[in-house]
Amino acid sequence: MLEGNRVSRISVRGFAVASATAVTAVGAVTGVASGSTGQPSLDAEATANDTTLLADIPAGQQAQVQTASLTQQADAQAIAADASAKKDAEEAARKQAAADAVAKQKAAQAAEEAAKARKEAEAKASRDATRDVSSFPVQSSYSVAQIQAMARQMVGAGQFQCFSNIVDHESSWNYRAVNASSGAYGLFQALPGSKMSSVGADWQTNPATQIKWGLNYMNSRYGSPCEAWSFWQANHWY
């Protein structure tokens, strides 16, 4: 093997230079053995000479290359960490939203049940608080204020406003009101008015009798005066 063709440094390309040198050396030996006086392959030498060797790169540039590589690795790791954190945050937000929705649903359900229980209690109180018609003295005529005072004593406080709203719209508290076209009569415009006789024979002249009949009707048909008023608002009749 020729001394002048021996590789003394390792190239960046690994064994490429060593291989090229070896080919050159073999060619030289073969030439000697055959009597050829030719020189080693110029192409092989050019390949070896053109290869950039790690030792040829200045130490400062080597550090820059290594630093750039580490920076790229750090950037890639940071991007991966950000993506993972974003995914975790989105998952946590989704779970929290689901929990909030369940909590709101339970709160709404509890509020609905509480409202229903309150209405039932008010309706029961209204029925329990009803005074007997006979407890009111019979008069030849009654003012609106007197009739409303009777109603307040016969209808529970929690239901009175709803009760009053219906009477306001039906008769304006006129216990002798008559609908000229249908014949509906009294505070509640009962049709026919004679159905109020189920409470008392004086249904035409005694507002207390009419109030008792109207309250019984609202409680039996709708559950309470407020439920009756809700229906009236939606249909303009009850």
PDB file of C-alpha atoms in Angstrom:
ATOM      1  CA  MET A   1       0.000   0.000   0.000  1.00  0.00           C
ATOM      2  CA  LEU A   2       1.334   3.445  -0.896  1.00  0.00           C
ATOM      3  CA  GLU A   3       2.279   5.645   2.009  1.00  0.00           C
ATOM      4  CA  GLY A   4       1.146   8.759   0.147  1.00  0.00           C
ATOM      5  CA  ASN A   5      -2.393   7.433  -0.173  1.00  0.00           C
ATOM      6  CA  ARG A   6      -2.979   6.536   3.512  1.00  0.00           C
ATOM      7  CA  VAL A   7      -5.966   8.359   5.172  1.00  0.00           C
ATOM      8  CA  SER A   8      -4.899  10.105   8.375  1.00  0.00           C
ATOM      9  CA  ARG A   9      -8.260  11.854   9.223  1.00  0.00           C
ATOM     10  CA  ILE A  10     -11.933  10.694   9.464  1.00  0.00           C
ATOM     11  CA  SER A  11     -14.285  12.516   7.122  1.00  0.00           C
ATOM     12  CA  VAL A  12     -17.750  13.690   7.962  1.00  0.00           C
ATOM     13  CA  ARG A  13     -19.128  11.299   5.441  1.00  0.00           C
ATOM     14  CA  GLY A  14     -17.902   8.269   7.389  1.00  0.00           C
ATOM     15  CA  PHE A  15     -16.322   5.538   5.355  1.00  0.00           C
ATOM     16  CA  ALA A  16     -16.697   7.254   1.991  1.00  0.00           C
ATOM     17  CA  VAL A  17     -13.191   8.728   2.046  1.00  0.00           C
ATOM     18  CA  ALA A  18     -11.659   5.565   3.429  1.00  0.00           C
ATOM     19  CA  SER A  19     -13.292   3.550   0.679  1.00  0.00           C
ATOM     20  CA  ALA A  20     -12.089   5.911  -2.005  1.00  0.00           C
ATOM     21  CA  THR A  21      -8.554   5.766  -0.622  1.00  0.00           C
ATOM     22  CA  ALA A  22      -8.661   2.001  -0.518  1.00  0.00           C
ATOM     23  CA  VAL A  23      -9.698   1.850  -4.164  1.00  0.00           C
ATOM     24  CA  THR A  24      -6.842   4.143  -5.059  1.00  0.00           C
ATOM     25  CA  ALA A  25      -4.357   1.995  -3.165  1.00  0.00           C
ATOM     26  CA  VAL A  26      -5.576  -1.197  -4.792  1.00  0.00           C
ATOM     27  CA  GLY A  27      -5.293   0.381  -8.188  1.00  0.00           C
ATOM     28  CA  ALA A  28      -1.739   1.418  -7.484  1.00  0.00           C
ATOM     29  CA  VAL A  29      -0.690  -2.062  -6.380  1.00  0.00           C
ATOM     30  CA  THR A  30      -2.342  -3.628  -9.385  1.00  0.00           C
ATOM     31  CA  GLY A  31      -0.448  -1.277 -11.674  1.00  0.00           C
ATOM     32  CA  VAL A  32       2.881  -2.205 -10.155  1.00  0.00           C
ATOM     33  CA  ALA A  33       2.163  -5.888 -10.442  1.00  0.00           C
ATOM     34  CA  SER A  34       1.287  -5.616 -14.117  1.00  0.00           C
ATOM     35  CA  GLY A  35       4.230  -3.456 -14.962  1.00  0.00           C
ATOM     36  CA  SER A  36       2.127  -0.384 -15.501  1.00  0.00           C
ATOM     37  CA  THR A  37       3.770   2.873 -14.725  1.00  0.00           C
ATOM     38  CA  GLY A  38       0.446   4.801 -14.468  1.00  0.00           C
ATOM     39  CA  GLN A  39      -0.485   6.933 -11.487  1.00  0.00           C
ATOM     40  CA  PRO A  40      -3.434   6.273  -9.028  1.00  0.00           C
ATOM     41  CA  SER A  41      -6.900   7.141 -10.255  1.00  0.00           C
ATOM     42  CA  LEU A  42      -7.390  10.889 -10.351  1.00  0.00           C
ATOM     43  CA  ASP A  43     -11.169  10.481  -9.821  1.00  0.00           C
ATOM     44  CA  ALA A  44     -10.684   8.612  -6.556  1.00  0.00           C
ATOM     45  CA  GLU A  45      -8.208  11.186  -5.350  1.00  0.00           C
ATOM     46  CA  ALA A  46     -10.579  13.995  -6.290  1.00  0.00           C
ATOM     47  CA  THR A  47     -13.371  12.309  -4.367  1.00  0.00           C
ATOM     48  CA  ALA A  48     -11.177  11.979  -1.315  1.00  0.00           C
ATOM     49  CA  ASN A  49      -9.836  15.524  -1.614  1.00  0.00           C
ATOM     50  CA  ASP A  50     -13.310  17.099  -2.169  1.00  0.00           C
ATOM     51  CA  THR A  51     -14.847  15.467   0.905  1.00  0.00           C
ATOM     52  CA  THR A  52     -15.408  17.928   3.777  1.00  0.00           C
ATOM     53  CA  LEU A  53     -13.676  16.637   6.877  1.00  0.00           C
ATOM     54  CA  LEU A  54     -14.949  17.291  10.415  1.00  0.00           C
ATOM     55  CA  ALA A  55     -11.447  18.359  11.332  1.00  0.00           C
ATOM     56  CA  ASP A  56     -11.595  20.989   8.551  1.00  0.00           C
ATOM     57  CA  ILE A  57     -14.563  22.733  10.282  1.00  0.00           C
ATOM     58  CA  PRO A  58     -13.353  25.323  12.826  1.00  0.00           C
ATOM     59  CA  ALA A  59     -14.128  24.540  16.453  1.00  0.00           C
ATOM     60  CA  GLY A  60     -16.413  27.600  16.786  1.00  0.00           C
ATOM     61  CA  GLN A  61     -18.573  26.470  13.878  1.00  0.00           C
ATOM     62  CA  GLN A  62     -18.784  22.968  15.318  1.00  0.00           C
ATOM     63  CA  ALA A  63     -20.208  24.508  18.516  1.00  0.00           C
ATOM     64  CA  GLN A  64     -22.714  26.523  16.458  1.00  0.00           C
ATOM     65  CA  VAL A  65     -23.884  23.402  14.651  1.00  0.00           C
ATOM     66  CA  GLN A  66     -24.309  21.533  17.921  1.00  0.00           C
ATOM     67  CA  THR A  67     -26.122  24.517  19.482  1.00  0.00           C
ATOM     68  CA  ALA A  68     -28.490  24.812  16.524  1.00  0.00           C
ATOM     69  CA  SER A  69     -29.293  21.106  16.787  1.00  0.00           C
ATOM     70  CA  LEU A  70     -30.027  21.405  20.510  1.00  0.00           C
ATOM     71  CA  THR A  71     -32.190  24.491  19.868  1.00  0.00           C
ATOM     72  CA  GLN A  72     -34.239  22.611  17.288  1.00  0.00           C
ATOM     73  CA  GLN A  73     -34.719  19.744  19.717  1.00  0.00           C
ATOM     74  CA  ALA A  74     -35.807  22.157  22.454  1.00  0.00           C
ATOM     75  CA  ASP A  75     -38.238  23.892  20.090  1.00  0.00           C
ATOM     76  CA  ALA A  76     -39.741  20.568  19.065  1.00  0.00           C
ATOM     77  CA  GLN A  77     -40.127  19.551  22.706  1.00  0.00           C
ATOM     78  CA  ALA A  78     -41.731  22.907  23.553  1.00  0.00           C
ATOM     79  CA  ILE A  79     -44.223  22.555  20.684  1.00  0.00           C
ATOM     80  CA  ALA A  80     -45.098  19.048  21.817  1.00  0.00           C
ATOM     81  CA  ALA A  81     -45.515  20.241  25.428  1.00  0.00           C
ATOM     82  CA  ASP A  82     -47.771  23.109  24.312  1.00  0.00           C
ATOM     83  CA  ALA A  83     -49.933  20.753  22.265  1.00  0.00           C
ATOM     84  CA  SER A  84     -50.234  18.370  25.204  1.00  0.00           C
ATOM     85  CA  ALA A  85     -51.083  21.202  27.598  1.00  0.00           C
ATOM     86  CA  LYS A  86     -53.716  22.556  25.176  1.00  0.00           C
ATOM     87  CA  LYS A  87     -55.275  19.122  24.846  1.00  0.00           C
ATOM     88  CA  ASP A  88     -55.353  18.704  28.633  1.00  0.00           C
ATOM     89  CA  ALA A  89     -56.906  22.163  29.054  1.00  0.00           C
ATOM     90  CA  GLU A  90     -59.586  21.424  26.450  1.00  0.00           C
ATOM     91  CA  GLU A  91     -60.414  18.123  28.129  1.00  0.00           C
ATOM     92  CA  ALA A  92     -60.625  19.810  31.544  1.00  0.00           C
ATOM     93  CA  ALA A  93     -62.869  22.534  30.110  1.00  0.00           C
ATOM     94  CA  ARG A  94     -65.133  19.920  28.527  1.00  0.00           C
ATOM     95  CA  LYS A  95     -65.462  18.029  31.801  1.00  0.00           C
ATOM     96  CA  GLN A  96     -66.143  21.258  33.700  1.00  0.00           C
ATOM     97  CA  ALA A  97     -68.806  22.309  31.178  1.00  0.00           C
ATOM     98  CA  ALA A  98     -70.491  18.927  31.514  1.00  0.00           C
ATOM     99  CA  ALA A  99     -70.402  19.180  35.313  1.00  0.00           C
ATOM    100  CA  ASP A 100     -71.825  22.714  35.179  1.00  0.00           C
ATOM    101  CA  ALA A 101     -74.638  21.579  32.886  1.00  0.00           C
ATOM    102  CA  VAL A 102     -75.568  18.768  35.260  1.00  0.00           C
ATOM    103  CA  ALA A 103     -75.488  21.140  38.234  1.00  0.00           C
ATOM    104  CA  LYS A 104     -77.721  23.664  36.424  1.00  0.00           C
ATOM    105  CA  GLN A 105     -80.156  20.936  35.453  1.00  0.00           C
ATOM    106  CA  LYS A 106     -80.365  19.731  39.051  1.00  0.00           C
ATOM    107  CA  ALA A 107     -80.825  23.297  40.326  1.00  0.00           C
ATOM    108  CA  ALA A 108     -83.594  23.962  37.795  1.00  0.00           C
ATOM    109  CA  GLN A 109     -85.286  20.705  38.723  1.00  0.00           C
ATOM    110  CA  ALA A 110     -85.071  21.535  42.423  1.00  0.00           C
ATOM    111  CA  ALA A 111     -86.477  25.030  41.789  1.00  0.00           C
ATOM    112  CA  GLU A 112     -89.341  23.577  39.754  1.00  0.00           C
ATOM    113  CA  GLU A 113     -90.175  21.083  42.474  1.00  0.00           C
ATOM    114  CA  ALA A 114     -90.027  23.815  45.121  1.00  0.00           C
ATOM    115  CA  ALA A 115     -92.338  26.049  43.084  1.00  0.00           C
ATOM    116  CA  LYS A 116     -94.772  23.191  42.584  1.00  0.00           C
ATOM    117  CA  ALA A 117     -94.758  22.397  46.297  1.00  0.00           C
ATOM    118  CA  ARG A 118     -95.315  26.078  47.116  1.00  0.00           C
ATOM    119  CA  LYS A 119     -98.287  26.297  44.764  1.00  0.00           C
ATOM    120  CA  GLU A 120     -99.800  23.146  46.215  1.00  0.00           C
ATOM    121  CA  ALA A 121     -99.355  24.497  49.734  1.00  0.00           C
ATOM    122  CA  GLU A 122    -100.946  27.809  48.764  1.00  0.00           C
ATOM    123  CA  ALA A 123    -103.868  26.046  47.107  1.00  0.00           C
ATOM    124  CA  LYS A 124    -104.404  23.885  50.178  1.00  0.00           C
ATOM    125  CA  ALA A 125    -104.228  26.945  52.415  1.00  0.00           C
ATOM    126  CA  SER A 126    -106.794  28.629  50.180  1.00  0.00           C
ATOM    127  CA  ARG A 127    -109.190  25.697  50.512  1.00  0.00           C
ATOM    128  CA  ASP A 128    -108.656  25.402  54.241  1.00  0.00           C
ATOM    129  CA  ALA A 129    -109.142  29.124  54.822  1.00  0.00           C
ATOM    130  CA  THR A 130    -112.491  29.317  53.024  1.00  0.00           C
ATOM    131  CA  ARG A 131    -115.181  30.716  55.287  1.00  0.00           C
ATOM    132  CA  ASP A 132    -118.725  29.477  55.142  1.00  0.00           C
ATOM    133  CA  VAL A 133    -121.145  31.698  53.249  1.00  0.00           C
ATOM    134  CA  SER A 134    -123.446  31.839  56.257  1.00  0.00           C
ATOM    135  CA  SER A 135    -120.779  33.713  58.224  1.00  0.00           C
ATOM    136  CA  PHE A 136    -121.443  36.853  56.161  1.00  0.00           C
ATOM    137  CA  PRO A 137    -124.556  38.893  56.922  1.00  0.00           C
ATOM    138  CA  VAL A 138    -127.065  39.119  54.093  1.00  0.00           C
ATOM    139  CA  GLN A 139    -127.569  42.603  52.695  1.00  0.00           C
ATOM    140  CA  SER A 140    -129.831  44.124  50.074  1.00  0.00           C
ATOM    141  CA  SER A 141    -126.811  45.365  48.120  1.00  0.00           C
ATOM    142  CA  TYR A 142    -123.021  45.232  48.300  1.00  0.00           C
ATOM    143  CA  SER A 143    -120.275  47.630  47.286  1.00  0.00           C
ATOM    144  CA  VAL A 144    -117.187  46.504  45.386  1.00  0.00           C
ATOM    145  CA  ALA A 145    -115.101  47.076  48.515  1.00  0.00           C
ATOM    146  CA  GLN A 146    -117.401  44.838  50.568  1.00  0.00           C
ATOM    147  CA  ILE A 147    -117.320  42.068  47.980  1.00  0.00           C
ATOM    148  CA  GLN A 148    -113.540  42.223  47.774  1.00  0.00           C
ATOM    149  CA  ALA A 149    -113.356  42.077  51.578  1.00  0.00           C
ATOM    150  CA  MET A 150    -115.459  38.901  51.509  1.00  0.00           C
ATOM    151  CA  ALA A 151    -113.197  37.394  48.871  1.00  0.00           C
ATOM    152  CA  ARG A 152    -110.095  38.166  50.904  1.00  0.00           C
ATOM    153  CA  GLN A 153    -111.524  36.237  53.823  1.00  0.00           C
ATOM    154  CA  MET A 154    -112.565  33.285  51.679  1.00  0.00           C
ATOM    155  CA  VAL A 155    -109.509  33.026  49.411  1.00  0.00           C
ATOM    156  CA  GLY A 156    -106.018  32.359  50.746  1.00  0.00           C
ATOM    157  CA  ALA A 157    -103.623  35.319  50.698  1.00  0.00           C
ATOM    158  CA  GLY A 158    -101.262  33.598  48.254  1.00  0.00           C
ATOM    159  CA  GLN A 159    -104.092  33.051  45.735  1.00  0.00           C
ATOM    160  CA  PHE A 160    -106.147  36.205  46.129  1.00  0.00           C
ATOM    161  CA  GLN A 161    -104.417  38.294  43.460  1.00  0.00           C
ATOM    162  CA  CYS A 162    -104.934  35.603  40.819  1.00  0.00           C
ATOM    163  CA  PHE A 163    -108.548  35.241  41.936  1.00  0.00           C
ATOM    164  CA  SER A 164    -109.004  39.006  41.761  1.00  0.00           C
ATOM    165  CA  ASN A 165    -107.481  39.194  38.269  1.00  0.00           C
ATOM    166  CA  ILE A 166    -110.092  36.788  36.923  1.00  0.00           C
ATOM    167  CA  VAL A 167    -113.005  38.643  38.548  1.00  0.00           C
ATOM    168  CA  ASP A 168    -111.626  41.949  37.228  1.00  0.00           C
ATOM    169  CA  HIS A 169    -111.720  40.637  33.669  1.00  0.00           C
ATOM    170  CA  GLU A 170    -115.014  38.743  33.959  1.00  0.00           C
ATOM    171  CA  SER A 171    -117.266  41.233  35.745  1.00  0.00           C
ATOM    172  CA  SER A 172    -115.264  44.084  37.329  1.00  0.00           C
ATOM    173  CA  TRP A 173    -116.626  42.828  40.689  1.00  0.00           C
ATOM    174  CA  ASN A 174    -120.250  43.353  39.695  1.00  0.00           C
ATOM    175  CA  TYR A 175    -122.135  40.434  41.258  1.00  0.00           C
ATOM    176  CA  ARG A 176    -125.241  41.274  39.140  1.00  0.00           C
ATOM    177  CA  ALA A 177    -123.376  41.487  35.810  1.00  0.00           C
ATOM    178  CA  VAL A 178    -125.199  39.841  32.897  1.00  0.00           C
ATOM    179  CA  ASN A 179    -123.786  39.081  29.438  1.00  0.00           C
ATOM    180  CA  ALA A 180    -126.483  40.271  27.053  1.00  0.00           C
ATOM    181  CA  SER A 181    -125.592  37.803  24.308  1.00  0.00           C
ATOM    182  CA  SER A 182    -124.892  34.615  26.284  1.00  0.00           C
ATOM    183  CA  GLY A 183    -126.731  35.179  29.540  1.00  0.00           C
ATOM    184  CA  ALA A 184    -123.578  34.487  31.631  1.00  0.00           C
ATOM    185  CA  TYR A 185    -124.128  35.845  35.125  1.00  0.00           C
ATOM    186  CA  GLY A 186    -122.375  37.198  38.205  1.00  0.00           C
ATOM    187  CA  LEU A 187    -118.828  37.758  39.359  1.00  0.00           C
ATOM    188  CA  PHE A 188    -117.485  34.824  37.356  1.00  0.00           C
ATOM    189  CA  GLN A 189    -119.899  34.992  34.418  1.00  0.00           C
ATOM    190  CA  ALA A 190    -121.135  31.487  35.098  1.00  0.00           C
ATOM    191  CA  LEU A 191    -122.993  29.987  32.144  1.00  0.00           C
ATOM    192  CA  PRO A 192    -125.678  29.297  32.897  1.00  0.00           C
ATOM    193  CA  GLY A 193    -125.750  31.321  36.104  1.00  0.00           C
ATOM    194  CA  SER A 194    -128.065  28.790  37.693  1.00  0.00           C
ATOM    195  CA  LYS A 195    -125.172  26.336  38.116  1.00  0.00           C
ATOM    196  CA  MET A 196    -124.144  28.447  41.141  1.00  0.00           C
ATOM    197  CA  SER A 197    -127.249  27.167  42.911  1.00  0.00           C
ATOM    198  CA  SER A 198    -125.149  24.124  43.866  1.00  0.00           C
ATOM    199  CA  VAL A 199    -123.681  26.368  46.575  1.00  0.00           C
ATOM    200  CA  GLY A 200    -126.768  28.369  47.544  1.00  0.00           C
ATOM    201  CA  ALA A 201    -130.221  29.300  46.375  1.00  0.00           C
ATOM    202  CA  ASP A 202    -129.366  32.995  46.741  1.00  0.00           C
ATOM    203  CA  TRP A 203    -126.736  32.867  43.988  1.00  0.00           C
ATOM    204  CA  GLN A 204    -128.321  35.820  42.150  1.00  0.00           C
ATOM    205  CA  THR A 205    -128.165  38.246  45.089  1.00  0.00           C
ATOM    206  CA  ASN A 206    -125.445  37.057  47.420  1.00  0.00           C
ATOM    207  CA  PRO A 207    -121.824  37.693  46.317  1.00  0.00           C
ATOM    208  CA  ALA A 208    -120.546  35.386  49.063  1.00  0.00           C
ATOM    209  CA  THR A 209    -122.390  32.495  47.406  1.00  0.00           C
ATOM    210  CA  GLN A 210    -120.878  33.407  44.066  1.00  0.00           C
ATOM    211  CA  ILE A 211    -117.371  33.706  45.563  1.00  0.00           C
ATOM    212  CA  LYS A 212    -117.644  30.261  47.126  1.00  0.00           C
ATOM    213  CA  TRP A 213    -118.848  28.772  43.855  1.00  0.00           C
ATOM    214  CA  GLY A 214    -116.098  30.480  41.850  1.00  0.00           C
ATOM    215  CA  LEU A 215    -113.381  29.361  44.265  1.00  0.00           C
ATOM    216  CA  ASN A 216    -114.640  25.769  44.235  1.00  0.00           C
ATOM    217  CA  TYR A 217    -114.693  25.817  40.436  1.00  0.00           C
ATOM    218  CA  MET A 218    -111.106  27.091  40.142  1.00  0.00           C
ATOM    219  CA  ASN A 219    -109.803  24.599  42.687  1.00  0.00           C
ATOM    220  CA  SER A 220    -111.574  21.591  41.193  1.00  0.00           C
ATOM    221  CA  ARG A 221    -110.905  22.390  37.530  1.00  0.00           C
ATOM    222  CA  TYR A 222    -107.402  23.915  37.660  1.00  0.00           C
ATOM    223  CA  GLY A 223    -106.049  23.161  41.132  1.00  0.00           C
ATOM    224  CA  SER A 224    -105.977  26.749  42.359  1.00  0.00           C
ATOM    225  CA  PRO A 225    -106.966  30.314  41.391  1.00  0.00           C
ATOM    226  CA  CYS A 226    -103.407  30.978  40.167  1.00  0.00           C
ATOM    227  CA  GLU A 227    -103.515  27.969  37.855  1.00  0.00           C
ATOM    228  CA  ALA A 228    -106.898  29.175  36.614  1.00  0.00           C
ATOM    229  CA  TRP A 229    -105.419  32.642  35.995  1.00  0.00           C
ATOM    230  CA  SER A 230    -102.527  31.140  34.020  1.00  0.00           C
ATOM    231  CA  PHE A 231    -105.037  29.350  31.826  1.00  0.00           C
ATOM    232  CA  TRP A 232    -107.078  32.530  31.437  1.00  0.00           C
ATOM    233  CA  GLN A 233    -104.020  34.478  30.318  1.00  0.00           C
ATOM    234  CA  ALA A 234    -103.290  31.910  27.628  1.00  0.00           C
ATOM    235  CA  ASN A 235    -106.907  31.516  26.408  1.00  0.00           C
ATOM    236  CA  HIS A 236    -108.865  34.557  27.665  1.00  0.00           C
ATOM    237  CA  TRP A 237    -111.439  32.254  29.200  1.00  0.00           C
ATOM    238  CA  TYR A 238    -111.362  29.679  31.964  1.00  0.00           C
TER     239      TYR A 238
END
